[in-house]
Short mmCIF file of C-alpha atoms and ligand atoms in Angstrom, two decimals:
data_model
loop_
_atom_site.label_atom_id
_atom_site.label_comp_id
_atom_site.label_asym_id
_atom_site.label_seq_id
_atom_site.Cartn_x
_atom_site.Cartn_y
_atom_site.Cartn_z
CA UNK B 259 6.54 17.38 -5.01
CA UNK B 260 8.33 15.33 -2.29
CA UNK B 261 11.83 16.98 -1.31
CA UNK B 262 15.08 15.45 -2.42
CA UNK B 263 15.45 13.23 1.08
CA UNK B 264 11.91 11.96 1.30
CA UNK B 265 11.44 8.21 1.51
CA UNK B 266 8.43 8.93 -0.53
CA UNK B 267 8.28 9.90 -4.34
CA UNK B 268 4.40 10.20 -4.13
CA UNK B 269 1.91 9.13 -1.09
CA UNK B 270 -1.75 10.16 -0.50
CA UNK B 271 -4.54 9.44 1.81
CA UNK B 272 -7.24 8.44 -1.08
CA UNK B 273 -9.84 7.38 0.99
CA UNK B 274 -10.77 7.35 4.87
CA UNK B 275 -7.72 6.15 6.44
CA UNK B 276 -6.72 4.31 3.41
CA UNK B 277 -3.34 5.18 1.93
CA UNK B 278 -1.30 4.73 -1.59
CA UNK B 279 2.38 5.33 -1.84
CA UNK B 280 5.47 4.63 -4.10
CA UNK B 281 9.08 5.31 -2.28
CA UNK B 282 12.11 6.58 -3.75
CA UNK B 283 15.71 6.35 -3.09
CA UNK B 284 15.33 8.57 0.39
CA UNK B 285 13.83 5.23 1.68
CA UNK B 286 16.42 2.79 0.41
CA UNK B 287 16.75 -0.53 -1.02
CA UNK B 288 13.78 -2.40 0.20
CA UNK B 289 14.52 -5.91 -1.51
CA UNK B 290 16.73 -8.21 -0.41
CA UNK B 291 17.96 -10.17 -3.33
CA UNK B 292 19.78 -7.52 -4.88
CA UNK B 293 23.51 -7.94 -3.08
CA UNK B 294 22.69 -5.49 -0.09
CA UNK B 295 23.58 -6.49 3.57
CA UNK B 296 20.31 -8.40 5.10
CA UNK B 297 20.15 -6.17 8.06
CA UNK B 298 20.45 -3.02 6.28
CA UNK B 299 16.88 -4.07 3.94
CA UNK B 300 15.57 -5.13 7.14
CA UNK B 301 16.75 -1.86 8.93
CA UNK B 302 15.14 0.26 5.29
CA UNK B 303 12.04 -1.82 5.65
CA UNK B 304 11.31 -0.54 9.66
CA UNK B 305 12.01 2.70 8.91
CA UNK B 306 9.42 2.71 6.28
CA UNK B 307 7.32 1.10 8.22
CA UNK B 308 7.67 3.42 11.00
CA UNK B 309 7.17 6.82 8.26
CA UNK B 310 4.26 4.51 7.17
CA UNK B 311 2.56 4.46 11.35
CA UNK B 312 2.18 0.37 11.24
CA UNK B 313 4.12 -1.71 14.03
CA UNK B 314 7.54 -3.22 12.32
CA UNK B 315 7.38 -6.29 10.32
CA UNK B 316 3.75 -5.61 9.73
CA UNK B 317 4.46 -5.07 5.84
CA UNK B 318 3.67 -7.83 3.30
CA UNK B 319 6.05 -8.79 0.68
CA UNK B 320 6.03 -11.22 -2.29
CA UNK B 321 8.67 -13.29 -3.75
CA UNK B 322 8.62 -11.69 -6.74
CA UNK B 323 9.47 -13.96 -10.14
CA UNK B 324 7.60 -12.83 -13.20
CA UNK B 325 4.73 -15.65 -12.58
CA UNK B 326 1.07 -14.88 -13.12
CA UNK B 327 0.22 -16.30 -9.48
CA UNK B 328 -1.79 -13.93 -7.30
CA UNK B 329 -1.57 -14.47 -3.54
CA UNK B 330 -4.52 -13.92 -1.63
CA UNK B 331 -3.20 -13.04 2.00
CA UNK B 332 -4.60 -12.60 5.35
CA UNK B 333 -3.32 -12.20 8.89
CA UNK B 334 -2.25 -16.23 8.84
CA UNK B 335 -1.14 -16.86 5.45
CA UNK B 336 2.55 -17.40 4.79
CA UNK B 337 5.29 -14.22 4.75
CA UNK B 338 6.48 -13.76 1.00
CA UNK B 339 4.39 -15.46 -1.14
CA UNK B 340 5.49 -17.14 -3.77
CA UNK B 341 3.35 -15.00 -6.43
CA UNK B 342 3.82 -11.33 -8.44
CA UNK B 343 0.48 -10.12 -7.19
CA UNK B 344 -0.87 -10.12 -3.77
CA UNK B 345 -4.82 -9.48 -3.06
CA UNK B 346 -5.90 -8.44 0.93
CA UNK B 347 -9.56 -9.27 0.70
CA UNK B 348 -10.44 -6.80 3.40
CA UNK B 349 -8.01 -4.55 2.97
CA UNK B 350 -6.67 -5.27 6.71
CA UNK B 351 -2.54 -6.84 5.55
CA UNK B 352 -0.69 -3.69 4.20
CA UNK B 353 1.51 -4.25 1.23
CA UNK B 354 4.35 -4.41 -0.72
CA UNK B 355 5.21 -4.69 -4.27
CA UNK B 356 9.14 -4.47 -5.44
CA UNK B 357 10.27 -2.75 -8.70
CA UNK B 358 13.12 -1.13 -10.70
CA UNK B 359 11.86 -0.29 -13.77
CA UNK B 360 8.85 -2.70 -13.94
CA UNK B 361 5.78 -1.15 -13.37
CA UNK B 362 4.18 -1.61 -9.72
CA UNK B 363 0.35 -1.16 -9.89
CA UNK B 364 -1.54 -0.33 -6.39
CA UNK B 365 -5.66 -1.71 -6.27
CA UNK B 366 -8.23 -1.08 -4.09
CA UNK B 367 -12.12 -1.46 -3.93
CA UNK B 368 -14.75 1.10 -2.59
CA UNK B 369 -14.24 0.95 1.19
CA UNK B 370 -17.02 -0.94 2.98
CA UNK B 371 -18.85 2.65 4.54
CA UNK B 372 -19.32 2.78 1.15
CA UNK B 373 -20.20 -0.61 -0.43
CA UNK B 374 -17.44 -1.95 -1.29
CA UNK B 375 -15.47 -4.52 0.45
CA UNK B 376 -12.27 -2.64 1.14
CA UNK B 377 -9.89 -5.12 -0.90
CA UNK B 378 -6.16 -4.00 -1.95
CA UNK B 379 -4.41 -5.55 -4.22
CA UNK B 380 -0.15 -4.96 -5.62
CA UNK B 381 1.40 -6.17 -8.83
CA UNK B 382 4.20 -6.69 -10.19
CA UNK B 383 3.82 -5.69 -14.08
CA UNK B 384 6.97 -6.38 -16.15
CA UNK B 385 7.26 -7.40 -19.56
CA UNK B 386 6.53 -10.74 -19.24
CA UNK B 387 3.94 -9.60 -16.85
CA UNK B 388 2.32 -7.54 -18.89
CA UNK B 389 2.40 -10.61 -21.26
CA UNK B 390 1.24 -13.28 -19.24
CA UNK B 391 -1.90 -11.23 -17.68
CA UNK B 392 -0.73 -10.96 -14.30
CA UNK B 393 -2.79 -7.33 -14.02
CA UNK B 394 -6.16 -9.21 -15.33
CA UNK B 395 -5.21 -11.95 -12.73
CA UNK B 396 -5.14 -9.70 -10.15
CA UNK B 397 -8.56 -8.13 -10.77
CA UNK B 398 -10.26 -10.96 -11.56
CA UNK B 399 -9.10 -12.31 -8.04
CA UNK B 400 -10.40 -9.46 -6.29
CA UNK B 401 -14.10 -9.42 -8.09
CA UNK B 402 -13.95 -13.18 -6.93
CA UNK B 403 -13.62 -11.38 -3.20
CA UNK B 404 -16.63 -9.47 -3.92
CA UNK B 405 -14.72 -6.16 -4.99
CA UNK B 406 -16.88 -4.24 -7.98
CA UNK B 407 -15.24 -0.72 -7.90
CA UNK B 408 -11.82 -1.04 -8.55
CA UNK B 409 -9.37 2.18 -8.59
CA UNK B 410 -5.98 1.83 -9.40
CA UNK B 411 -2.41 3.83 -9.21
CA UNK B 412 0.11 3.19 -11.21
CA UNK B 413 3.78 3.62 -9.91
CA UNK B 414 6.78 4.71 -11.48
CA UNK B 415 8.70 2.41 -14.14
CA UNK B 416 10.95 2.55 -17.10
CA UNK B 417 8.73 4.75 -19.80
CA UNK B 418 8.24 4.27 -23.60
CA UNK B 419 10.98 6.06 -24.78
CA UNK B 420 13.74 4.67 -22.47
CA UNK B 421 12.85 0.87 -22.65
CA UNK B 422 14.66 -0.19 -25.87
CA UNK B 423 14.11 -3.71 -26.68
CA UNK B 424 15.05 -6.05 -29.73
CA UNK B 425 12.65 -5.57 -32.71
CA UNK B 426 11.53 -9.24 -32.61
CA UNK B 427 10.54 -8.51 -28.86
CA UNK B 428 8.37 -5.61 -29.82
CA UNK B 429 6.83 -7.14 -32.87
CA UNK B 430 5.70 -10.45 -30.45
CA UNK B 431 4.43 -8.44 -27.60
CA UNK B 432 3.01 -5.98 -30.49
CA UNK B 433 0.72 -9.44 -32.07
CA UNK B 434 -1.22 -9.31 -28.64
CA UNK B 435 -0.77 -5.92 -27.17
CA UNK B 436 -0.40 -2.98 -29.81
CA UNK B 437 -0.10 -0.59 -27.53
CA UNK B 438 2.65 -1.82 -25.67
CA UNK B 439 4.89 -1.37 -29.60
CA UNK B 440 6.84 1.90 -28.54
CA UNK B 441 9.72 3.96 -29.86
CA UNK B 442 13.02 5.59 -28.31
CA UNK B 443 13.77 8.98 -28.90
CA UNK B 444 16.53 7.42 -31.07
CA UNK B 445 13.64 6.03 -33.05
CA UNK B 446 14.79 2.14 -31.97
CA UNK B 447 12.13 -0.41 -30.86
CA UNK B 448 11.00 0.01 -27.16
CA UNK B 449 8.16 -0.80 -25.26
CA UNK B 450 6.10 1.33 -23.24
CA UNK B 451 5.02 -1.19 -19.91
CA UNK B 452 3.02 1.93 -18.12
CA UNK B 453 0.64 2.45 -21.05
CA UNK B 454 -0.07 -1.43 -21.68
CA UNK B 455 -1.09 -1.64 -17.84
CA UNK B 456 -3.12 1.36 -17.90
CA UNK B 457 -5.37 0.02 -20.81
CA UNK B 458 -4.62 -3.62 -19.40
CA UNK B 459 -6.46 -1.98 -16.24
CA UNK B 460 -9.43 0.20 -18.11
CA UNK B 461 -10.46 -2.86 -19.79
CA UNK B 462 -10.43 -4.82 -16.79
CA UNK B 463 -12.95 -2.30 -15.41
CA UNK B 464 -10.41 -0.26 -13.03
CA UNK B 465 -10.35 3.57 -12.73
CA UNK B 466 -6.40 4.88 -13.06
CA UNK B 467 -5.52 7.55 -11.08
CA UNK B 468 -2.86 9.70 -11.70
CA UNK B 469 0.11 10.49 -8.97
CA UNK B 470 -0.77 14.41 -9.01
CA UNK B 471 2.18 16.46 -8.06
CA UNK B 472 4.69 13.34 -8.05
CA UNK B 473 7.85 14.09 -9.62
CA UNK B 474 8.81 12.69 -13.08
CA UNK B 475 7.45 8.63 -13.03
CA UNK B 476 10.26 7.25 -15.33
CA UNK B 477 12.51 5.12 -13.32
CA UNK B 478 15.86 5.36 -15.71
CA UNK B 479 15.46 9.21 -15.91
CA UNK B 480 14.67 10.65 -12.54
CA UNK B 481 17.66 9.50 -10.10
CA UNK B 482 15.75 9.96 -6.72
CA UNK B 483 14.05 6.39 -7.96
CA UNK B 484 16.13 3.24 -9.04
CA UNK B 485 16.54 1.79 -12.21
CA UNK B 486 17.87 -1.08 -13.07
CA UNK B 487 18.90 -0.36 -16.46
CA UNK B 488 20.55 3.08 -15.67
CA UNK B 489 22.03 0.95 -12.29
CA UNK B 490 21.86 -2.74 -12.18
CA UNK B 491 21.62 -4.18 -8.39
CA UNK B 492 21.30 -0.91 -6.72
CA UNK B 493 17.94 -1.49 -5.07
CA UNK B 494 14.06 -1.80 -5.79
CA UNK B 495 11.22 0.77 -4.68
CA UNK B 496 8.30 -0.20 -3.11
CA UNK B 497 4.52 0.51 -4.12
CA UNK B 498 2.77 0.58 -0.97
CA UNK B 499 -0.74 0.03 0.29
CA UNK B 500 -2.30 0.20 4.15
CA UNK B 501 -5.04 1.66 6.17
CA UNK B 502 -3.96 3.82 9.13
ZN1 ZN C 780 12.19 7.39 -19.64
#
């Protein structure tokens, strides 16, 4: 497990030179729409960049607004993309995906030594993400790349039992997505985002892998990651993708 100052709650090289990482609070607030000082995100942002190894404004953000647009992006394409997923087709643009209790999902194809075309892919899965398909979107745009074995990592978000929603809004999400019908411990309706994407993913054809020895994944109860529910407007973690 990361210690308490890390930038990182969980990062791993998974393949040759490819890596997968969520922050935590040691690296921040990375988003700039949430009331901080410009300069200090932009400071945040090339510090991680520099604990990441890649030059400083290399990173590739979206602007992030609970659409089902995926942005394919490439070493010309516009900065912050109007879109709540972002594909790399080879892999080559490292990314950025911006939560606080949604659920950031990390993609990637086989790498090409292998077969594969090296593709990554970030998402931005809230509730109405998770409703509109934005996680299907985002895998069907990379098999349109040529990707065909998908892995993917799920970061940390608000979990079933702390994401207490209105009964109607659990019984309409519930008609389409069973799975996502959760409980509080208080026994009051709640959703539970990270399991929807996980099967939202398995169907797709993805394989999840967990964040071995990360520390706990929900956003409201572990304080070294931010939540916007336990602390509206104090900053967004990052899900993070890149080759090195
Ligand atoms: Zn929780």
């Amino acid at each position: 497990m990361p210690g308490p100052t890390s930038a990182f709650h969980w990062h791993e090289e998974v393949g040759a030179g490819l890596r997968v990482a969520f922050t935590a609070v040691g690296a921040g607030n990375l988003a700039l729409h949430v009331g901080d000082e410009p300069d200090v995100v932009r400071g945040n942002r090339r510090r991680l960049e520099s604990a990441m190894g890649i030059p400083g404004g290399a990173l590739r953000f979206m602007g992030q607004t609970h659409s089902d647009r995926v942005a394919v992006v490439g070493p010309t394409t516009q900065d912050a993309p109007d879109a709540d997923g972002m594909v790399s087709p080879d892999g080559n643009e490292p990314l950025a995906v911006l939560v606080a209790d949604c659920v950031p999902v990390v993609l990637a194809d086989a790498p090409i030594a292998d077969g594969g075309t090296g593709a990554t892919a970030v998402v931005h899965a809230g509730r109405v993400g998770v409703g509109n398909g934005i996680v299907e979107h985002a895998v069907r745009t990379l098999r349109r790349h040529g990707a065909r074995e998908l892995t993917a990592w799920i970061g940390p978000s608000v979990c079933g039992s702390c994401y207490e929603v209105p009964d109607d809004m659990m019984r309409t999400m519930a008609r389409v997505l069973p799975e996502a019908a959760s409980r509080t411990r208080q026994g009051t309706p709640a959703l539970d985002l990270p399991r929807a994407v996980h099967l939202q993913l398995a169907r797709a054809g993805a394989r999840v892998e967990p964040l071995r020895g990360s520390g706990p994944c929900c956003t409201v109860e572990n304080p070294r990651l931010y939540s916007h529910r336990r602390e509206p407007g104090a900053g967004r973690i990052a899900g993070l993708v890149w080759r090195t």
